[in-house]
Amino acid sequence: MADTLEEVDRRTHLHPFTSISEHAGRGPLVMREGRGVRLKDVRGREYVDAMAGLWCVNVGYGREEIVEAIAAQARRLAYYHSFFSMTVEPAVQLAERLLRMSPWPMSRVFFGLSGSDANDTQFKLVWLYQHLRGKPAKRKIISRHRGYHGVTVASSSATGLPVVHARMGLPLPGFLHVRAPHAYRESEPGVREDEFVATLARELDETIRREGPDTVGAFIAEPVMGAGGVLVPPKTYFSAVQEVLRRHDVLFIADEVICGFGRLGRTFGSEVFGIEPDLVTLAKGLTSGYVPLSACLISGRIWSEIEKHAADIGVFGHGFTYSAHPLAAATAMANLDVMERDRLFERAQRVGAHLQKRLRDELEGKSIVGEIRGLGMIAAVELVADPRTRRPFEPARQAGVRVFRKLLEEGIIVRALGDSIALCPAYVIEPAEVDQVVGALGRVIDEIGADLQAGR
Ligand SMILES: Cc1ncc(COP(=O)(O)O)c(C=O)c1O
């Protein structure tokens, strides 16, 4: 008899961010089709995907308009490149559209394929800019512990999660990490929010002074941190951070890979927090994941320096075979059309408010629920052994993974970020589906909580 798909996969495929030993035993879950927020696997089982894939399928699965746009572009011209002054029609249109959507004075767009490569591009742009203005040593990159910026060599160096560094000799020298604005874990009980913000700003200032302001090129941050646990900063955090950065002439890279395109209810997450970035990284929601694409928005300040030295520089020595890929650009155009036509950013704000309220109504006060946090259409529930003291579970007890697995059995897909359970659904999720997901999460937390507290 032929091997099953699962057996073939176990023999052949090295899966990203997957436990090697568990995969060898449990095998993959093979998805086959999707519509809206619903997925079906090859065995015919159905799921509500409360994670929009990997925080990206913002318009939902199976959008015919997008599929048609991809097919039409593939028939016309499936590939041409953007090296040597070449380009394709949808890439021209998309670059112009992204600059128009930006509330900040942005001057150019560079296209890549993933959030990771886009952040690498941003670091190179920082290094180029600082070099051109006569400060070639001003190249260190500061990010936050728990920040997620990707897994290429430079972007994983900026990522503040040990799992992407361990045994690989990372981060590279010149990448520094400061504390995350996560009061629940990083602040002492009784400390006011404004005091916590002042402490974090002071630490950033001290880090820059210690390293030498002439060696620090840029700071990179997600408006709301995603993979690090869905961490929503205090309202005044970014204004305090920006004040420090301005004082030391350090650039701000806004990593909008998750927050961009409506996730927090505004076009960009940075708008919610008053961030005024020099560089903006976009991916995921740009195409709702239908085809890989990322974009770097480059501010007038940086672009004018590059333009000034254009004759000197000659060829811009950076770019990918698939930069500005026509299928990806056509996908993004169709995806943004859908978002505009169906007013999905407004919907994200409205349904997001329902999600946030339902989570608090349903889960607050449960015996293993520590913090419930989130904004717009992204949220997390942190499970703890003792909510009163915030004592976490021993990692070996796998509280988060157990909740994830039990929900998966019930046909609901969430994500376990350690013991924080993340939700990040497509904007098209119905309020009744939100209720279904939150209701199931509450039941499963009760059930697994009882087991954990009984030592099982
Ligand atoms: C904020 C952020 N930046 C960058 C990335 C990396 O993107 P990619 O996985 O497309 O390389 C991610 C991926 O989850 C992300 O959440």
Short mmCIF file of C-alpha atoms and ligand atoms in Angstrom, two decimals:
data_model
loop_
_atom_site.label_atom_id
_atom_site.label_comp_id
_atom_site.label_asym_id
_atom_site.label_seq_id
_atom_site.Cartn_x
_atom_site.Cartn_y
_atom_site.Cartn_z
CA MET A 1 0.00 0.00 0.00
CA ALA A 2 1.22 3.52 -0.79
CA ASP A 3 2.34 5.69 2.10
CA THR A 4 -0.19 8.17 3.42
CA LEU A 5 0.43 11.88 2.86
CA GLU A 6 1.28 12.15 6.53
CA GLU A 7 3.91 9.41 6.30
CA VAL A 8 5.49 10.96 3.24
CA ASP A 9 5.60 14.35 4.95
CA ARG A 10 7.24 12.89 8.06
CA ARG A 11 9.94 11.32 5.88
CA THR A 12 10.65 14.34 3.71
CA HIS A 13 9.73 17.75 5.07
CA LEU A 14 11.66 19.82 7.63
CA HIS A 15 8.89 22.00 9.07
CA PRO A 16 9.49 25.57 10.24
CA PHE A 17 8.95 26.27 13.95
CA THR A 18 7.95 22.66 14.63
CA SER A 19 9.16 20.29 17.33
CA ILE A 20 11.27 17.77 15.40
CA SER A 21 10.58 14.93 17.80
CA GLU A 22 6.86 15.58 18.16
CA HIS A 23 6.43 15.87 14.42
CA ALA A 24 8.06 12.50 13.92
CA GLY A 25 5.45 10.99 16.22
CA ARG A 26 2.27 12.96 15.58
CA GLY A 27 2.76 13.81 11.94
CA PRO A 28 1.37 16.80 10.08
CA LEU A 29 -2.14 18.14 9.77
CA VAL A 30 -2.71 18.48 6.04
CA MET A 31 -5.11 21.24 5.05
CA ARG A 32 -6.96 21.10 1.76
CA GLU A 33 -9.34 24.02 1.34
CA GLY A 34 -10.65 27.18 2.93
CA ARG A 35 -13.50 29.70 2.76
CA GLY A 36 -13.78 32.78 4.95
CA VAL A 37 -12.46 31.78 8.38
CA ARG A 38 -13.08 28.07 7.80
CA LEU A 39 -10.59 25.40 6.76
CA LYS A 40 -11.02 21.75 5.82
CA ASP A 41 -8.27 19.13 6.09
CA VAL A 42 -7.63 16.17 3.79
CA ARG A 43 -9.69 13.93 6.06
CA GLY A 44 -12.72 16.19 5.72
CA ARG A 45 -12.54 17.67 9.24
CA GLU A 46 -13.52 21.33 9.53
CA TYR A 47 -11.87 24.09 11.53
CA VAL A 48 -12.52 27.70 12.47
CA ASP A 49 -9.16 29.39 11.97
CA ALA A 50 -8.93 32.00 14.72
CA MET A 51 -5.34 32.84 13.69
CA ALA A 52 -5.81 33.91 10.04
CA GLY A 53 -3.12 31.37 9.13
CA LEU A 54 -0.01 33.00 10.59
CA TRP A 55 -1.59 36.38 11.40
CA CYS A 56 -1.98 37.10 7.72
CA VAL A 57 -5.14 35.98 5.89
CA ASN A 58 -6.93 39.19 6.80
CA VAL A 59 -9.62 39.02 4.10
CA GLY A 60 -10.29 35.31 4.72
CA TYR A 61 -9.71 32.27 2.53
CA GLY A 62 -11.12 31.66 -0.95
CA ARG A 63 -11.66 35.22 -2.20
CA GLU A 64 -12.61 34.77 -5.84
CA GLU A 65 -11.62 38.35 -6.81
CA ILE A 66 -8.08 37.73 -5.62
CA VAL A 67 -7.87 34.31 -7.25
CA GLU A 68 -9.09 35.85 -10.52
CA ALA A 69 -6.54 38.68 -10.31
CA ILE A 70 -3.73 36.15 -9.81
CA ALA A 71 -4.95 34.01 -12.72
CA ALA A 72 -5.40 37.00 -15.04
CA GLN A 73 -1.90 38.30 -14.29
CA ALA A 74 -0.41 34.80 -14.68
CA ARG A 75 -2.00 34.46 -18.11
CA ARG A 76 -0.78 37.89 -19.18
CA LEU A 77 2.72 37.75 -17.68
CA ALA A 78 3.57 35.36 -14.85
CA TYR A 79 7.04 36.73 -14.30
CA TYR A 80 9.25 39.59 -15.13
CA HIS A 81 11.82 41.24 -12.89
CA SER A 82 12.53 44.72 -11.61
CA PHE A 83 16.34 44.83 -12.01
CA PHE A 84 17.99 47.23 -14.48
CA SER A 85 15.04 49.69 -14.54
CA MET A 86 12.56 47.01 -15.64
CA THR A 87 9.18 46.51 -14.01
CA VAL A 88 5.61 45.29 -14.53
CA GLU A 89 2.29 47.15 -14.48
CA PRO A 90 0.88 46.01 -11.11
CA ALA A 91 4.16 46.82 -9.35
CA VAL A 92 4.00 50.40 -10.62
CA GLN A 93 0.43 50.71 -9.43
CA LEU A 94 1.12 49.12 -6.06
CA ALA A 95 4.12 51.29 -5.18
CA GLU A 96 2.10 54.41 -5.91
CA ARG A 97 -0.85 53.10 -3.92
CA LEU A 98 1.25 52.26 -0.85
CA LEU A 99 2.81 55.72 -0.80
CA ARG A 100 -0.68 57.19 -1.07
CA MET A 101 -1.91 55.06 1.84
CA SER A 102 0.95 56.15 4.08
CA PRO A 103 0.05 58.91 6.54
CA TRP A 104 3.77 59.78 6.74
CA PRO A 105 5.97 61.46 4.13
CA MET A 106 7.30 58.33 2.42
CA SER A 107 9.20 58.61 -0.87
CA ARG A 108 9.97 55.15 -2.21
CA VAL A 109 8.90 51.51 -1.91
CA PHE A 110 11.20 48.48 -2.13
CA PHE A 111 9.57 45.08 -2.68
CA GLY A 112 10.69 41.75 -1.21
CA LEU A 113 9.07 38.42 -0.42
CA SER A 114 8.81 38.11 3.33
CA GLY A 115 8.83 40.12 6.51
CA SER A 116 12.27 38.71 7.27
CA ASP A 117 13.92 39.82 4.05
CA ALA A 118 12.16 43.19 4.26
CA ASN A 119 13.71 43.82 7.67
CA ASP A 120 17.12 42.82 6.34
CA THR A 121 16.58 45.37 3.59
CA GLN A 122 15.69 47.98 6.21
CA PHE A 123 18.93 47.35 8.10
CA LYS A 124 20.92 47.71 4.88
CA LEU A 125 19.10 50.96 4.14
CA VAL A 126 19.99 52.21 7.63
CA TRP A 127 23.64 51.30 7.07
CA LEU A 128 23.67 52.90 3.64
CA TYR A 129 21.98 56.08 4.90
CA GLN A 130 24.31 56.47 7.86
CA HIS A 131 27.33 55.82 5.65
CA LEU A 132 26.22 58.40 3.09
CA ARG A 133 25.79 61.07 5.72
CA GLY A 134 29.30 60.47 6.98
CA LYS A 135 28.45 58.29 10.00
CA PRO A 136 29.50 54.80 8.89
CA ALA A 137 29.93 53.60 12.49
CA LYS A 138 26.31 54.47 13.34
CA ARG A 139 24.97 51.00 12.51
CA LYS A 140 23.91 49.12 15.63
CA ILE A 141 20.29 48.02 15.68
CA ILE A 142 18.25 48.06 18.89
CA SER A 143 15.14 45.93 19.27
CA ARG A 144 13.18 44.56 22.22
CA HIS A 145 13.33 41.21 24.00
CA ARG A 146 10.28 39.21 22.82
CA GLY A 147 10.21 41.21 19.56
CA TYR A 148 9.76 39.18 16.38
CA HIS A 149 11.30 40.50 13.18
CA GLY A 150 12.01 37.34 11.21
CA VAL A 151 14.57 34.61 10.83
CA THR A 152 17.07 35.59 8.14
CA VAL A 153 20.50 36.16 9.65
CA ALA A 154 20.07 39.86 10.35
CA SER A 155 16.35 39.82 11.12
CA SER A 156 16.73 36.90 13.54
CA SER A 157 19.48 38.89 15.24
CA ALA A 158 16.89 41.63 15.80
CA THR A 159 14.29 39.10 16.95
CA GLY A 160 14.34 38.93 20.74
CA LEU A 161 13.40 35.26 21.19
CA PRO A 162 16.06 32.73 22.27
CA VAL A 163 14.54 29.97 20.10
CA VAL A 164 15.81 31.68 16.92
CA HIS A 165 19.32 32.26 18.33
CA ALA A 166 20.18 29.10 20.23
CA ARG A 167 22.95 26.89 18.82
CA MET A 168 23.33 29.15 15.77
CA GLY A 169 25.73 31.73 17.17
CA LEU A 170 23.13 34.49 16.98
CA PRO A 171 22.44 37.35 17.42
CA LEU A 172 25.21 38.87 15.31
CA PRO A 173 27.36 41.51 17.01
CA GLY A 174 25.79 44.94 16.73
CA PHE A 175 22.22 43.83 17.53
CA LEU A 176 21.07 44.87 21.00
CA HIS A 177 17.89 44.15 22.91
CA VAL A 178 16.09 46.23 25.50
CA ARG A 179 13.13 45.31 27.73
CA ALA A 180 9.66 44.83 26.28
CA PRO A 181 6.88 47.20 27.41
CA HIS A 182 5.09 44.30 29.10
CA ALA A 183 3.97 45.57 32.48
CA TYR A 184 2.45 42.23 33.54
CA ARG A 185 5.88 40.55 33.49
CA GLU A 186 8.39 43.40 33.51
CA SER A 187 7.00 45.83 36.06
CA GLU A 188 6.75 45.54 39.83
CA PRO A 189 3.29 45.44 41.44
CA GLY A 190 2.19 48.92 42.50
CA VAL A 191 4.36 50.72 39.93
CA ARG A 192 2.24 53.18 37.93
CA GLU A 193 2.13 52.88 34.15
CA ASP A 194 3.82 56.26 33.61
CA GLU A 195 6.63 55.24 35.98
CA PHE A 196 7.11 51.99 34.08
CA VAL A 197 7.26 53.91 30.78
CA ALA A 198 9.79 56.36 32.25
CA THR A 199 11.93 53.41 33.41
CA LEU A 200 11.91 51.82 29.96
CA ALA A 201 12.77 55.14 28.29
CA ARG A 202 15.62 55.65 30.74
CA GLU A 203 16.96 52.16 30.05
CA LEU A 204 16.86 52.82 26.30
CA ASP A 205 18.65 56.11 26.82
CA GLU A 206 21.29 54.41 28.99
CA THR A 207 21.79 51.65 26.42
CA ILE A 208 22.40 54.20 23.65
CA ARG A 209 24.75 56.24 25.83
CA ARG A 210 26.65 53.13 26.93
CA GLU A 211 27.11 51.93 23.34
CA GLY A 212 27.83 55.46 22.11
CA PRO A 213 25.17 57.36 20.16
CA ASP A 214 27.49 57.51 17.16
CA THR A 215 27.33 53.72 16.91
CA VAL A 216 23.54 53.28 17.09
CA GLY A 217 21.76 53.45 13.74
CA ALA A 218 18.16 52.41 14.30
CA PHE A 219 15.53 51.07 16.64
CA ILE A 220 13.02 48.51 15.32
CA ALA A 221 9.67 47.73 16.93
CA GLU A 222 6.26 46.19 16.28
CA PRO A 223 3.48 48.55 17.44
CA VAL A 224 1.83 45.58 19.20
CA MET A 225 4.28 42.69 19.60
CA GLY A 226 2.87 39.56 18.01
CA ALA A 227 4.82 36.32 18.32
CA GLY A 228 6.39 37.50 21.59
CA GLY A 229 2.99 37.14 23.28
CA VAL A 230 0.66 39.83 21.86
CA LEU A 231 2.05 42.62 24.03
CA VAL A 232 0.21 45.93 23.91
CA PRO A 233 2.43 48.78 25.09
CA PRO A 234 1.25 51.50 27.47
CA LYS A 235 -0.30 54.41 25.54
CA THR A 236 2.62 56.78 26.15
CA TYR A 237 5.42 54.23 25.57
CA PHE A 238 6.22 55.08 21.97
CA SER A 239 6.21 58.83 22.47
CA ALA A 240 8.73 58.37 25.30
CA VAL A 241 10.83 56.05 23.11
CA GLN A 242 10.74 58.45 20.17
CA GLU A 243 11.91 61.30 22.35
CA VAL A 244 14.99 59.29 23.31
CA LEU A 245 15.65 58.24 19.71
CA ARG A 246 15.39 61.81 18.42
CA ARG A 247 17.78 63.01 21.09
CA HIS A 248 20.38 60.52 19.86
CA ASP A 249 19.60 60.81 16.15
CA VAL A 250 18.51 57.16 15.90
CA LEU A 251 16.11 56.05 13.14
CA PHE A 252 12.79 54.31 13.82
CA ILE A 253 11.82 51.20 11.82
CA ALA A 254 8.15 50.33 12.33
CA ASP A 255 7.66 46.61 11.80
CA GLU A 256 4.05 46.62 10.62
CA VAL A 257 4.15 43.04 9.35
CA ILE A 258 1.26 42.00 11.63
CA CYS A 259 -0.24 45.35 12.61
CA GLY A 260 -0.32 46.87 9.12
CA PHE A 261 -3.48 46.89 7.01
CA GLY A 262 -6.13 47.20 9.65
CA ARG A 263 -5.24 44.66 12.34
CA LEU A 264 -5.53 47.30 15.10
CA GLY A 265 -8.46 49.04 13.40
CA ARG A 266 -6.35 51.71 11.62
CA THR A 267 -4.46 51.35 8.35
CA PHE A 268 -1.18 51.08 10.26
CA GLY A 269 -0.61 50.11 13.88
CA SER A 270 1.87 52.97 14.21
CA GLU A 271 -1.03 55.43 13.81
CA VAL A 272 -2.63 54.08 16.98
CA PHE A 273 0.48 54.90 19.02
CA GLY A 274 1.62 58.13 17.35
CA ILE A 275 4.74 56.54 15.89
CA GLU A 276 6.44 58.58 13.18
CA PRO A 277 8.65 56.04 11.45
CA ASP A 278 11.57 56.57 9.10
CA LEU A 279 11.13 53.12 7.59
CA VAL A 280 8.03 50.89 7.56
CA THR A 281 8.05 47.12 7.00
CA LEU A 282 4.96 45.56 5.42
CA ALA A 283 4.16 41.93 4.53
CA LYS A 284 1.43 39.45 5.58
CA GLY A 285 -1.76 41.56 5.26
CA LEU A 286 -0.40 43.26 2.14
CA THR A 287 -1.54 40.21 0.14
CA SER A 288 -3.48 38.47 2.93
CA GLY A 289 -0.94 35.69 2.40
CA TYR A 290 -2.33 34.63 -0.99
CA VAL A 291 1.11 35.15 -2.58
CA PRO A 292 4.34 36.08 -0.73
CA LEU A 293 5.16 39.79 -0.81
CA SER A 294 6.78 42.36 1.44
CA ALA A 295 7.45 46.05 1.11
CA CYS A 296 9.75 48.60 2.72
CA LEU A 297 8.47 52.18 2.82
CA ILE A 298 11.37 54.63 2.74
CA SER A 299 10.93 58.11 4.17
CA GLY A 300 11.77 61.35 2.38
CA ARG A 301 14.57 61.97 4.88
CA ILE A 302 16.35 58.72 3.98
CA TRP A 303 15.52 58.82 0.29
CA SER A 304 16.79 62.37 -0.20
CA GLU A 305 20.17 61.38 1.27
CA ILE A 306 20.36 58.40 -1.10
CA GLU A 307 19.23 60.53 -4.05
CA LYS A 308 21.84 63.16 -3.25
CA HIS A 309 24.57 60.54 -3.65
CA ALA A 310 22.97 58.73 -6.57
CA ALA A 311 25.79 59.46 -9.02
CA ASP A 312 28.35 58.21 -6.53
CA ILE A 313 26.45 55.07 -5.61
CA GLY A 314 25.78 54.00 -9.16
CA VAL A 315 23.87 50.72 -8.96
CA PHE A 316 21.82 50.08 -5.79
CA GLY A 317 23.40 46.74 -4.90
CA HIS A 318 20.44 44.94 -3.45
CA GLY A 319 17.35 43.10 -4.74
CA PHE A 320 15.77 39.72 -5.26
CA THR A 321 14.87 37.74 -8.38
CA TYR A 322 11.28 37.99 -7.20
CA SER A 323 11.28 41.64 -6.04
CA ALA A 324 8.07 43.26 -7.33
CA HIS A 325 6.84 39.91 -8.68
CA PRO A 326 3.84 40.54 -10.93
CA LEU A 327 1.64 37.87 -9.34
CA ALA A 328 2.36 39.25 -5.88
CA ALA A 329 1.74 42.86 -6.90
CA ALA A 330 -1.50 41.93 -8.67
CA THR A 331 -2.55 40.00 -5.55
CA ALA A 332 -1.85 42.98 -3.32
CA MET A 333 -3.85 45.30 -5.58
CA ALA A 334 -6.84 42.93 -5.53
CA ASN A 335 -6.49 42.38 -1.77
CA LEU A 336 -6.44 46.12 -1.07
CA ASP A 337 -9.46 46.54 -3.39
CA VAL A 338 -11.37 43.98 -1.31
CA MET A 339 -10.35 45.68 1.94
CA GLU A 340 -11.46 49.09 0.65
CA ARG A 341 -14.68 47.94 -0.98
CA ASP A 342 -15.83 45.90 2.03
CA ARG A 343 -14.51 48.52 4.48
CA LEU A 344 -12.64 45.81 6.31
CA PHE A 345 -10.51 48.10 8.50
CA GLU A 346 -13.70 49.51 10.01
CA ARG A 347 -15.03 46.00 10.38
CA ALA A 348 -11.81 44.97 12.16
CA GLN A 349 -12.34 47.81 14.60
CA ARG A 350 -15.99 46.88 15.23
CA VAL A 351 -15.63 43.10 15.45
CA GLY A 352 -12.31 43.58 17.26
CA ALA A 353 -14.07 45.52 20.02
CA HIS A 354 -16.53 42.61 20.32
CA LEU A 355 -13.64 40.11 20.50
CA GLN A 356 -11.87 42.08 23.24
CA LYS A 357 -15.04 42.45 25.29
CA ARG A 358 -16.11 38.83 24.95
CA LEU A 359 -12.68 37.59 26.02
CA ARG A 360 -12.82 39.67 29.18
CA ASP A 361 -16.46 38.84 29.94
CA GLU A 362 -15.90 35.14 29.45
CA LEU A 363 -12.43 34.52 30.85
CA GLU A 364 -11.66 37.08 33.54
CA GLY A 365 -11.45 35.53 36.98
CA LYS A 366 -10.89 31.96 35.80
CA SER A 367 -8.53 30.05 38.05
CA ILE A 368 -5.63 29.82 35.56
CA VAL A 369 -6.18 33.06 33.62
CA GLY A 370 -3.50 35.66 34.35
CA GLU A 371 -3.67 38.52 31.87
CA ILE A 372 -6.09 39.10 28.99
CA ARG A 373 -4.64 41.57 26.51
CA GLY A 374 -5.11 42.76 22.98
CA LEU A 375 -6.28 45.53 20.70
CA GLY A 376 -8.48 45.40 17.63
CA MET A 377 -8.37 41.99 16.01
CA ILE A 378 -5.43 40.57 17.96
CA ALA A 379 -5.50 39.23 21.50
CA ALA A 380 -3.92 36.81 23.94
CA VAL A 381 -4.82 35.12 27.19
CA GLU A 382 -1.89 34.29 29.46
CA LEU A 383 -2.35 31.14 31.54
CA VAL A 384 -0.69 31.07 34.95
CA ALA A 385 -0.45 28.67 37.89
CA ASP A 386 -1.52 31.42 40.29
CA PRO A 387 -3.23 34.59 39.00
CA ARG A 388 -2.76 36.34 42.35
CA THR A 389 1.03 36.11 42.32
CA ARG A 390 1.31 35.80 38.49
CA ARG A 391 3.34 32.64 39.02
CA PRO A 392 3.72 30.89 35.67
CA PHE A 393 3.29 27.16 35.11
CA GLU A 394 6.42 25.03 34.89
CA PRO A 395 7.20 24.92 31.14
CA ALA A 396 7.21 21.10 31.26
CA ARG A 397 3.50 21.13 32.09
CA GLN A 398 2.81 22.56 28.63
CA ALA A 399 -0.31 24.45 29.72
CA GLY A 400 -0.51 26.48 26.50
CA VAL A 401 0.12 23.54 24.17
CA ARG A 402 -2.54 21.48 25.95
CA VAL A 403 -5.14 24.19 25.45
CA PHE A 404 -4.09 24.55 21.80
CA ARG A 405 -4.34 20.77 21.19
CA LYS A 406 -7.70 20.40 22.90
CA LEU A 407 -9.17 23.27 20.87
CA LEU A 408 -7.75 21.79 17.69
CA GLU A 409 -9.57 18.54 18.50
CA GLU A 410 -12.74 20.63 18.74
CA GLY A 411 -12.05 22.21 15.35
CA ILE A 412 -10.77 25.60 16.53
CA ILE A 413 -7.32 26.87 15.65
CA VAL A 414 -5.58 29.24 18.06
CA ARG A 415 -1.86 29.54 18.76
CA ALA A 416 0.12 28.82 21.91
CA LEU A 417 2.91 31.37 22.44
CA GLY A 418 4.35 29.61 25.46
CA ASP A 419 1.42 29.74 27.87
CA SER A 420 -0.23 32.68 26.13
CA ILE A 421 -3.07 31.68 23.83
CA ALA A 422 -3.21 34.00 20.83
CA LEU A 423 -6.20 34.89 18.68
CA CYS A 424 -5.86 36.84 15.44
CA PRO A 425 -8.78 36.03 13.15
CA ALA A 426 -9.55 37.24 9.64
CA TYR A 427 -11.55 40.48 9.65
CA VAL A 428 -14.50 38.67 8.07
CA ILE A 429 -15.12 36.56 11.16
CA GLU A 430 -18.74 36.95 12.29
CA PRO A 431 -19.50 38.07 15.86
CA ALA A 432 -21.28 34.72 16.38
CA GLU A 433 -18.08 32.90 15.34
CA VAL A 434 -16.11 35.05 17.80
CA ASP A 435 -18.58 33.92 20.47
CA GLN A 436 -18.09 30.30 19.45
CA VAL A 437 -14.29 30.57 19.64
CA VAL A 438 -14.27 32.44 22.96
CA GLY A 439 -16.88 30.08 24.45
CA ALA A 440 -14.81 27.03 23.48
CA LEU A 441 -11.64 28.66 24.81
CA GLY A 442 -13.37 29.27 28.16
CA ARG A 443 -14.55 25.66 28.42
CA VAL A 444 -11.16 24.23 27.47
CA ILE A 445 -9.35 26.52 29.91
CA ASP A 446 -11.66 25.24 32.67
CA GLU A 447 -11.06 21.64 31.70
CA ILE A 448 -7.27 21.84 31.27
CA GLY A 449 -7.07 24.13 34.31
CA ALA A 450 -8.76 21.51 36.47
CA ASP A 451 -6.34 18.85 35.19
CA LEU A 452 -3.30 21.06 35.78
CA GLN A 453 -4.40 22.01 39.26
CA ALA A 454 -5.02 18.36 40.10
CA GLY A 455 -1.42 17.65 39.03
CA ARG A 456 -2.44 15.80 35.88
C1 LIG B 1 6.24 41.53 13.17
C2 LIG B 1 6.87 40.54 12.24
N1 LIG B 1 7.94 40.90 11.54
C3 LIG B 1 8.52 40.06 10.68
C4 LIG B 1 8.04 38.79 10.50
C5 LIG B 1 8.72 37.87 9.56
O1 LIG B 1 7.95 37.66 8.44
P1 LIG B 1 8.16 36.38 7.51
O2 LIG B 1 7.74 35.18 8.30
O3 LIG B 1 7.28 36.68 6.33
O4 LIG B 1 9.60 36.35 7.14
C6 LIG B 1 6.92 38.37 11.21
C7 LIG B 1 6.37 37.01 11.04
O5 LIG B 1 5.56 36.54 11.79
C8 LIG B 1 6.32 39.27 12.11
O6 LIG B 1 5.26 38.90 12.85
#
